[in-house]
mmCIF file of C-alpha atoms in Angstrom:
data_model
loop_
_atom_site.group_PDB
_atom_site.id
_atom_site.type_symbol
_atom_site.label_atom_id
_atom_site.label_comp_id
_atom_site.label_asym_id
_atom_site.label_seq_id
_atom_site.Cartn_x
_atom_site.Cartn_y
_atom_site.Cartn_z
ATOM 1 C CA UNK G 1 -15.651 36.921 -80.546
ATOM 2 C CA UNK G 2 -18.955 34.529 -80.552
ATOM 3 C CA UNK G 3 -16.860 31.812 -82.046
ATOM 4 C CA UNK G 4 -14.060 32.013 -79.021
ATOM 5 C CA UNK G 5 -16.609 31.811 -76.789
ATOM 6 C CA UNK G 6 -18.617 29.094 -78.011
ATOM 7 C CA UNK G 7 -14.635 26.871 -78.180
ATOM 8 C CA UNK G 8 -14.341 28.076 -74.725
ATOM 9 C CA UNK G 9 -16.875 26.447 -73.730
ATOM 10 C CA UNK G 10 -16.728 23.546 -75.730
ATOM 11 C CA UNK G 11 -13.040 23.520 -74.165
ATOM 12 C CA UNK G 12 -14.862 23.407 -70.405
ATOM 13 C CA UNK G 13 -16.982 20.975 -71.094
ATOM 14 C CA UNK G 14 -14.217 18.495 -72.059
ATOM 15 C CA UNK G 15 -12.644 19.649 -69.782
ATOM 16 C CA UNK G 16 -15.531 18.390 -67.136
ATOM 17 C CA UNK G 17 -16.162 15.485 -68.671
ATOM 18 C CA UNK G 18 -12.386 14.328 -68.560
ATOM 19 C CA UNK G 19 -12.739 14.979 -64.603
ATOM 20 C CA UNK G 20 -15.931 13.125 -64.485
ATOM 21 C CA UNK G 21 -14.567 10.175 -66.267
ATOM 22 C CA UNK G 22 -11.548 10.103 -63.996
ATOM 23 C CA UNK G 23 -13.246 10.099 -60.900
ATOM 24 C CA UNK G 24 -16.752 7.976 -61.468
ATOM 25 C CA UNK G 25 -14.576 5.398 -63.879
ATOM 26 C CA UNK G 26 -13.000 3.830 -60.599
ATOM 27 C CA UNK G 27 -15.990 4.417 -58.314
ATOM 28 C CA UNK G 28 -17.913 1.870 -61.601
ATOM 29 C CA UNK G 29 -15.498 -0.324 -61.556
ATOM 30 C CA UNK G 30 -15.794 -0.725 -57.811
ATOM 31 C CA UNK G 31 -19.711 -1.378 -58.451
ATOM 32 C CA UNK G 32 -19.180 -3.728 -61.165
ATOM 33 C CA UNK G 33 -16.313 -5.763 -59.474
ATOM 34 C CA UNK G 34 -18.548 -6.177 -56.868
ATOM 35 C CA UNK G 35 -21.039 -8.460 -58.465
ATOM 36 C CA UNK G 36 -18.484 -10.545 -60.575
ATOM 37 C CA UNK G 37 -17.378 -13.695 -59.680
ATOM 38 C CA UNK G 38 -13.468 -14.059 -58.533
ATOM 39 C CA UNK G 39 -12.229 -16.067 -62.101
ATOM 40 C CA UNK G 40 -14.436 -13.168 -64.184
ATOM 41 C CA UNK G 41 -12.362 -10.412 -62.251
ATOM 42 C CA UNK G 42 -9.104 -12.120 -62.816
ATOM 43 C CA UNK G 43 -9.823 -12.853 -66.664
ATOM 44 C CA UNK G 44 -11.802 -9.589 -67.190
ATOM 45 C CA UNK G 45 -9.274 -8.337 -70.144
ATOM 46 C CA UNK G 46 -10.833 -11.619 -71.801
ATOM 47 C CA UNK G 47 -14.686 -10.719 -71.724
ATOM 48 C CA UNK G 48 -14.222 -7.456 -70.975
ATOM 49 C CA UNK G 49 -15.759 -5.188 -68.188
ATOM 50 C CA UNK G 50 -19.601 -5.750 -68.868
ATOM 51 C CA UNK G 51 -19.387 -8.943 -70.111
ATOM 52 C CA UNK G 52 -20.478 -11.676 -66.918
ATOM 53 C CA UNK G 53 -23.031 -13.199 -65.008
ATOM 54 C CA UNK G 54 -24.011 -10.718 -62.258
ATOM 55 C CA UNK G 55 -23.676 -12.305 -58.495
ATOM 56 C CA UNK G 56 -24.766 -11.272 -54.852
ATOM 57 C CA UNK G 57 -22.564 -13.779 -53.617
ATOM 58 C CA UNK G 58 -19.651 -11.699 -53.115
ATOM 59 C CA UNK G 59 -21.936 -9.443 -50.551
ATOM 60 C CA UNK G 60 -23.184 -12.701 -48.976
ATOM 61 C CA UNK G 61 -19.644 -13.259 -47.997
ATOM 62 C CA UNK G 62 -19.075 -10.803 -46.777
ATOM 63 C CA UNK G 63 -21.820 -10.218 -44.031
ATOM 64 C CA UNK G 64 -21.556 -14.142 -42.896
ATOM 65 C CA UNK G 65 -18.444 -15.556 -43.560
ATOM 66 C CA UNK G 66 -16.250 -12.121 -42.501
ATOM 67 C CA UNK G 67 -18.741 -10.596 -39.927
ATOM 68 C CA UNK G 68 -19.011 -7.528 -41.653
ATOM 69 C CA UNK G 69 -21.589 -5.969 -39.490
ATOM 70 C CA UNK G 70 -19.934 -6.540 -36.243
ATOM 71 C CA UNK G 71 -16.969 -4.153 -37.876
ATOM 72 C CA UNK G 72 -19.711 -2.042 -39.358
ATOM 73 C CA UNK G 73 -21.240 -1.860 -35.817
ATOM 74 C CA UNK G 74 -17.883 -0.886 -34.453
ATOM 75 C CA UNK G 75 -16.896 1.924 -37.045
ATOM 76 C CA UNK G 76 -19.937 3.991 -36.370
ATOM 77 C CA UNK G 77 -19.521 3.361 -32.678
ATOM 78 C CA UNK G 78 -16.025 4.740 -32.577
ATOM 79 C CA UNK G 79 -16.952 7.583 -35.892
ATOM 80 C CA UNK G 80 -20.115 8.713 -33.771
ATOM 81 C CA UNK G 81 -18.591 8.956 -30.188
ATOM 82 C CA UNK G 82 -15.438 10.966 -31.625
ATOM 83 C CA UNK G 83 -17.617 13.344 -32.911
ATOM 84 C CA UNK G 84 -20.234 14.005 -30.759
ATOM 85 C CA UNK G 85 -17.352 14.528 -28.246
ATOM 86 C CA UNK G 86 -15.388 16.629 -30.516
ATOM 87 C CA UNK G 87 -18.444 18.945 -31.355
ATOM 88 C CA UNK G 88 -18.999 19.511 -27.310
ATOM 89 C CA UNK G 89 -15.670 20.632 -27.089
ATOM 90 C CA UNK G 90 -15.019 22.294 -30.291
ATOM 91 C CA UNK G 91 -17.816 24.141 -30.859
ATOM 92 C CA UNK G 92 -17.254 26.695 -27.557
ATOM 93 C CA UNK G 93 -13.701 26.571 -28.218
ATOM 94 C CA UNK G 94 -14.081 27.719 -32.001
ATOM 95 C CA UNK G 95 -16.790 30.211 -30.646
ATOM 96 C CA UNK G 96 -14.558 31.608 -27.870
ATOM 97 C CA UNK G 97 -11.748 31.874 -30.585
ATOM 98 C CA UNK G 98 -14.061 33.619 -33.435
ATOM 99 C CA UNK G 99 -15.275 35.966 -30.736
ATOM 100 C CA UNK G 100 -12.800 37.456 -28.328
ATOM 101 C CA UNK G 101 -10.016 37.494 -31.819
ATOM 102 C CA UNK G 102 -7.788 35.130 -30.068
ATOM 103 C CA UNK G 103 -5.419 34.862 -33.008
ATOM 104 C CA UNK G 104 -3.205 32.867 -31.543
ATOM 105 C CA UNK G 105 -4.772 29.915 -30.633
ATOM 106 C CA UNK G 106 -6.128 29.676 -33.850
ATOM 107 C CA UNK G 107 -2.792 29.259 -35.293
ATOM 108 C CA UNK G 108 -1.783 26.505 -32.539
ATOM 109 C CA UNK G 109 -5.629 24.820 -33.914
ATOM 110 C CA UNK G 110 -4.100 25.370 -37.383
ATOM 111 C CA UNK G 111 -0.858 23.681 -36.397
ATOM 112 C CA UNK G 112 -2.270 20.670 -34.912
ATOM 113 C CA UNK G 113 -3.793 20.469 -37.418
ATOM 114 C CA UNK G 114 -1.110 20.254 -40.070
ATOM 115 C CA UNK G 115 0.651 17.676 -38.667
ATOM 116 C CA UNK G 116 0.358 14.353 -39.608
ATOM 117 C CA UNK G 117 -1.167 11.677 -37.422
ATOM 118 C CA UNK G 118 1.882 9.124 -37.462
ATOM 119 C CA UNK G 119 3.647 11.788 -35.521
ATOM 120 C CA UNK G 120 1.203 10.632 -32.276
ATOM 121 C CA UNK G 121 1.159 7.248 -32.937
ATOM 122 C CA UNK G 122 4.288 6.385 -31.295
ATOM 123 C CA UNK G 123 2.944 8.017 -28.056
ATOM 124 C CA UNK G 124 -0.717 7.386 -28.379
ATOM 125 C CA UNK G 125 0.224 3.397 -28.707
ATOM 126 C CA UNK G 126 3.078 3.960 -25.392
ATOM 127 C CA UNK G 127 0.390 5.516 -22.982
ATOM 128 C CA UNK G 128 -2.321 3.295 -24.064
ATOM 129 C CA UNK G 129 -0.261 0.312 -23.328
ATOM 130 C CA UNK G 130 0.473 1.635 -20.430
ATOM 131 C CA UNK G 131 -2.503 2.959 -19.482
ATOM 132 C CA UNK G 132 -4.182 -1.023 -20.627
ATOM 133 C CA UNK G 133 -6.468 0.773 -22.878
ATOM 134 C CA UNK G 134 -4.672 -1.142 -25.878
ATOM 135 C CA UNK G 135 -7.623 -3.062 -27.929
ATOM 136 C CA UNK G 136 -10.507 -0.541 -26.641
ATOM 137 C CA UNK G 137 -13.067 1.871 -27.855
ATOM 138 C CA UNK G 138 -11.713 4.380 -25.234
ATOM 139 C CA UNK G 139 -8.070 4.446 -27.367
ATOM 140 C CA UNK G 140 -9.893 4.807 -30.867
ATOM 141 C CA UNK G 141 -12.516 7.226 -29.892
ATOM 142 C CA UNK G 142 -9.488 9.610 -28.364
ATOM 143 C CA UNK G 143 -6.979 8.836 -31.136
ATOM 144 C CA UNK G 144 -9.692 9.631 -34.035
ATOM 145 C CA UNK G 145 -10.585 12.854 -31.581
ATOM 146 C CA UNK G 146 -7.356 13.729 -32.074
ATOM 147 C CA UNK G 147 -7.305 14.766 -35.615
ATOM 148 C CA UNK G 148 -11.349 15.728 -35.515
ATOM 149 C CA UNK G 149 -11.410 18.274 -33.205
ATOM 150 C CA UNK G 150 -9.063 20.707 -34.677
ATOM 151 C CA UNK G 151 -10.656 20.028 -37.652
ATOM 152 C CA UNK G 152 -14.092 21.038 -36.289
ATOM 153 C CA UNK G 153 -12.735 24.052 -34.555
ATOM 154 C CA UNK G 154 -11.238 25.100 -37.388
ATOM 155 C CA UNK G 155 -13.935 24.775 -39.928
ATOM 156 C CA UNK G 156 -16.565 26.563 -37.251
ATOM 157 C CA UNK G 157 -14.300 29.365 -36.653
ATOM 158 C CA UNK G 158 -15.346 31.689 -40.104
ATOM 159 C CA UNK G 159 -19.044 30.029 -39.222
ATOM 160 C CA UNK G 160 -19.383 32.169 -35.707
ATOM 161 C CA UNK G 161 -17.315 35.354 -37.573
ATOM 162 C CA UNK G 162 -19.800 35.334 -40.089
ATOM 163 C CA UNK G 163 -22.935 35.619 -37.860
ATOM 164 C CA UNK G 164 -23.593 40.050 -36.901
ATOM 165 C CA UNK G 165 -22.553 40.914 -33.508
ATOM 166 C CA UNK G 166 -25.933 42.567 -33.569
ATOM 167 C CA UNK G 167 -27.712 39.581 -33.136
ATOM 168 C CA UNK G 168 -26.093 38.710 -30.249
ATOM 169 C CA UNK G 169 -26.354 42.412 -28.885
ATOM 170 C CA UNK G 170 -30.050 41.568 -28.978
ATOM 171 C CA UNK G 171 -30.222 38.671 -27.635
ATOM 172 C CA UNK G 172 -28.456 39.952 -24.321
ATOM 173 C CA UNK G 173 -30.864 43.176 -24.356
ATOM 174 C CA UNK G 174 -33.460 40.274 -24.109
ATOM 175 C CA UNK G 175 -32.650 39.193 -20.847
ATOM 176 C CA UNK G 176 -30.338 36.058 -22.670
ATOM 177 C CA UNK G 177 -27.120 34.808 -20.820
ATOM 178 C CA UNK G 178 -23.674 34.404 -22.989
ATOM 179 C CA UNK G 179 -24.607 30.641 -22.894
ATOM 180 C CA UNK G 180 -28.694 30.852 -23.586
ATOM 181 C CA UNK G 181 -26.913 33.259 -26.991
ATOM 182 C CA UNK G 182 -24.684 30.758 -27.927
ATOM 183 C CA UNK G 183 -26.847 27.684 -27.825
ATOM 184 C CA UNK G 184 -30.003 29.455 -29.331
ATOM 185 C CA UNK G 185 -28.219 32.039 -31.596
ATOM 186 C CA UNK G 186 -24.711 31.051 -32.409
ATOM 187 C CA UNK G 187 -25.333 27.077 -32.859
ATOM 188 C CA UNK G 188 -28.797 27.705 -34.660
ATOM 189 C CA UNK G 189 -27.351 29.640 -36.926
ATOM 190 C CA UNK G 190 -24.327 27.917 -37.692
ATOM 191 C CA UNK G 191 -26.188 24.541 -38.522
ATOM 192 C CA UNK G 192 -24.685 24.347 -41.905
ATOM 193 C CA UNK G 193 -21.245 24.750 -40.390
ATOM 194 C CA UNK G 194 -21.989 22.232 -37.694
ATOM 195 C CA UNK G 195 -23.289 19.703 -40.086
ATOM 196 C CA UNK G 196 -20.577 20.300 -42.953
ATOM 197 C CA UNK G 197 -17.532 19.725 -39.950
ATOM 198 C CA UNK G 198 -19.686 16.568 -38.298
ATOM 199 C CA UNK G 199 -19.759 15.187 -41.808
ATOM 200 C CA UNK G 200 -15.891 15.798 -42.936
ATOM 201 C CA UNK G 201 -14.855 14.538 -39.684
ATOM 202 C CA UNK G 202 -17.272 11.433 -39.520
ATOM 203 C CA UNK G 203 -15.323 10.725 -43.494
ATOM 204 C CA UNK G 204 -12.095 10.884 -41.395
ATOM 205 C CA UNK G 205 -12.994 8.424 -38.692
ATOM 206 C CA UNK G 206 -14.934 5.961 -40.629
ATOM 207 C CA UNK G 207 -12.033 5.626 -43.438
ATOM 208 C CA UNK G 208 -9.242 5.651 -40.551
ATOM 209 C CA UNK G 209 -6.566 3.015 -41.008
ATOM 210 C CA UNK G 210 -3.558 4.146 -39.425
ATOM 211 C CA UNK G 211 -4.480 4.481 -35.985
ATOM 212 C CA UNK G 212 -7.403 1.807 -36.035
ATOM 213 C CA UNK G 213 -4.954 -1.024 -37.214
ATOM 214 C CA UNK G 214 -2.249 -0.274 -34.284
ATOM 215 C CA UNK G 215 -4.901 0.669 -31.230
ATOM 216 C CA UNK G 216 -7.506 -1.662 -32.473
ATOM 217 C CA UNK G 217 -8.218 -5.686 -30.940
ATOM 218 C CA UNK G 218 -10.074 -8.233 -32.237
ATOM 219 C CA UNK G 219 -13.530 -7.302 -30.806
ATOM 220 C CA UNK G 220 -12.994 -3.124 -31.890
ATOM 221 C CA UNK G 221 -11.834 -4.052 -35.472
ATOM 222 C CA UNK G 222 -13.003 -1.008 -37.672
ATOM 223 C CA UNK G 223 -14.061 -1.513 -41.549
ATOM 224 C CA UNK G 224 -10.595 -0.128 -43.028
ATOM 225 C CA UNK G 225 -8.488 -2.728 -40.765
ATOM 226 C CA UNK G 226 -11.334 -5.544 -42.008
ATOM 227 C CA UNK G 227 -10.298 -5.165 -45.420
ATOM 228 C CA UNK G 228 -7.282 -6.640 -44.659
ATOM 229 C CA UNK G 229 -9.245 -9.925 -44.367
ATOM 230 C CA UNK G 230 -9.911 -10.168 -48.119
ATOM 231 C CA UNK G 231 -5.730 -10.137 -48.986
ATOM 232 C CA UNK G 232 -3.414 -12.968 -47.823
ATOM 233 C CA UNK G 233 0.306 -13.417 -49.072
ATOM 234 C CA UNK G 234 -0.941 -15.311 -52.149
ATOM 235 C CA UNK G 235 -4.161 -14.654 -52.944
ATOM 236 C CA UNK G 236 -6.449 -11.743 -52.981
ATOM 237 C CA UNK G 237 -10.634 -12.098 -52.983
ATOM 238 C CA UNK G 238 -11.215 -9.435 -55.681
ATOM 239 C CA UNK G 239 -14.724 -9.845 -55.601
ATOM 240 C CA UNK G 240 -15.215 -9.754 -51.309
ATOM 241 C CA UNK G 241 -12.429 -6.988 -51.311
ATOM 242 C CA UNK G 242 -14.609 -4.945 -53.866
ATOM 243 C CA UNK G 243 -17.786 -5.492 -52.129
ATOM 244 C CA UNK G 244 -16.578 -4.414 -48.807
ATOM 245 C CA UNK G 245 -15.268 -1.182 -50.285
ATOM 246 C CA UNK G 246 -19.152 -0.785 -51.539
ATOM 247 C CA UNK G 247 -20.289 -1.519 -47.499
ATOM 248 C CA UNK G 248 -17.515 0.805 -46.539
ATOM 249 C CA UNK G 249 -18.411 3.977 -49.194
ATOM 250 C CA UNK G 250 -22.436 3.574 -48.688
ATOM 251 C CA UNK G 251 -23.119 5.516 -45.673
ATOM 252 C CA UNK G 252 -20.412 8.405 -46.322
ATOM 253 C CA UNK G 253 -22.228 8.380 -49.901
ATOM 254 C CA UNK G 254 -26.160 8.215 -48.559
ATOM 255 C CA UNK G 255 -24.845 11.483 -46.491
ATOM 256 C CA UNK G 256 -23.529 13.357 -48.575
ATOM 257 C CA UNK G 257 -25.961 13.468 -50.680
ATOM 258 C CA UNK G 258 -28.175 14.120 -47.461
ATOM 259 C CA UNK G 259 -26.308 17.213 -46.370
ATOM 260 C CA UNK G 260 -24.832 18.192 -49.875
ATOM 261 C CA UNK G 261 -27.218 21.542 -49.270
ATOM 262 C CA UNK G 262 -25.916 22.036 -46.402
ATOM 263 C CA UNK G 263 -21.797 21.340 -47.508
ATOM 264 C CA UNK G 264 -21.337 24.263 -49.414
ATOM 265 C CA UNK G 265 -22.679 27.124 -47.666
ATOM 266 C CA UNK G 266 -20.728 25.234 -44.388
ATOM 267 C CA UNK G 267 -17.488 25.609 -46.324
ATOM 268 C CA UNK G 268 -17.602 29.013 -47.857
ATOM 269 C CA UNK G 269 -18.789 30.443 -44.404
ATOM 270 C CA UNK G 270 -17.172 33.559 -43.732
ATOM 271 C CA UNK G 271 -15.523 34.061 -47.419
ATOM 272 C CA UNK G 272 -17.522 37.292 -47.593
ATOM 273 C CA UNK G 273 -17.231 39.733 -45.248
ATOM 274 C CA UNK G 274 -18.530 43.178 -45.209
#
């Protein structure tokens, strides 16, 4: 019996490892690219993957010659004003849903969310046009709305079901309003929620290609349509492309591992009830 056990969990730890490999092998590759020059990337089945002269010139690049900032600057713009706007409106709406057991609406949030966003890009793109709000902030911010606040609602939904009606039941003994309860009660203690569904849905915006390279113009390019700049019909900069996927995966990385406390207990909200 010991010595299943003990290949068991030999058998898991492969088993981890294998996964780890898998999914930090590309991420090191990324980092390593990064710092090689262009002919070192091409030939790199020559002198293998360690084996160069490390280089910031590839990150130089990219911040003067292809304006990275300005697309940095307009990512978080567009990622930060979807959000905050979604939370506004999704946060009473997954609140109203959690508490008065309105079923059905949840499944229409559900629904929305299941379908894919090229389904709206047809009409998003027609009633921008229309509308002249082609090449804006105004078109991005709603179209990346679009797919954010369902998410949010969603994801906060088990958050508010999870906290005692009791609490609430005091709060209004107190003298408290149902608004005074749900910004001092609910939304305090939903936090982890709130910061787990801002965080998935900032991921969302700020990798967003689809609807940023139809909606977008040349002064609200976003960092996943700027990547294009790096690949032209025959040539590709390996070593720009690489380090503008390192400027791109920084800031979802650096808050991550900021909120990873937070991620988990956001997620499995509600699993237990009782």
């Amino acid at each position: 019996m010991k010595k299943k056990k003990t290949m068991v969990s030999i058998l898991e730890h492969i088993a981890i490892y294998v996964v780890l490999f898998i999914t930090i092998f590309p991420i090191l590759w990324m980092l390593l690219a990064s710092f090689e020059p262009q002919q070192a990337i091409i030939n790199q089945r020559a002198h293998g993957l360690f084996d160069f002269v490390p280089t910031i010139q590839n990150y130089i690049r990219v911040f003067t010659e292809y304006n990275f900032a300005k697309y940095t600057m307009n990512s978080f713009i567009v990622a930060a004003i979807a959000i905050i706007l979604s939370l506004i409106i999704g946060l009473p709406c997954a609140y109203a849903v959690a508490r008065y057991k309105m079923r059905k609406a949840s499944v229409v949030v559900l629904l929305v969310r299941m379908i894919p966003g090229i389904s709206f890009l047809l009409p998003w793109f027609s009633i921008f046009s229309w509308l002249g709000l082609r090449n804006t902030y105004t078109a991005l911010i709603l179209s990346h709305m679009l797919v954010a606040l369902p998410y949010i609602v969603w994801i906060m939904i088990p958050n508010f079901e999870a906290i005692p009606m009791e609490l609430e039941e005091a709060a209004w003994i107190d003298g408290c309003s149902k608004y005074t309860t749900f910004v001092r009660v609910a939304l305090r203690l939903s936090t982890p929620g709130i910061l787990t569904a801002s965080l998935l849905a900032f991921i969302f915006s700020w990798n967003n290609f689809m609807f940023s390279i139809v909606l977008s113009g040349r002064d609200t390019t976003t960092l996943p349509v700027a990547v294009f700049n790096f690949v032209s019909y025959a040539y590709i900069d390996w070593g720009g492309l690489m380090a503008a996927a390192c400027a791109i995966t920084l800031p979802i990385v650096v808050l991550s591992l900021a909120l990873q406390k937070y991620i988990i207990s956001g997620l499995t909200a509600g699993a237990v009830k009782g």
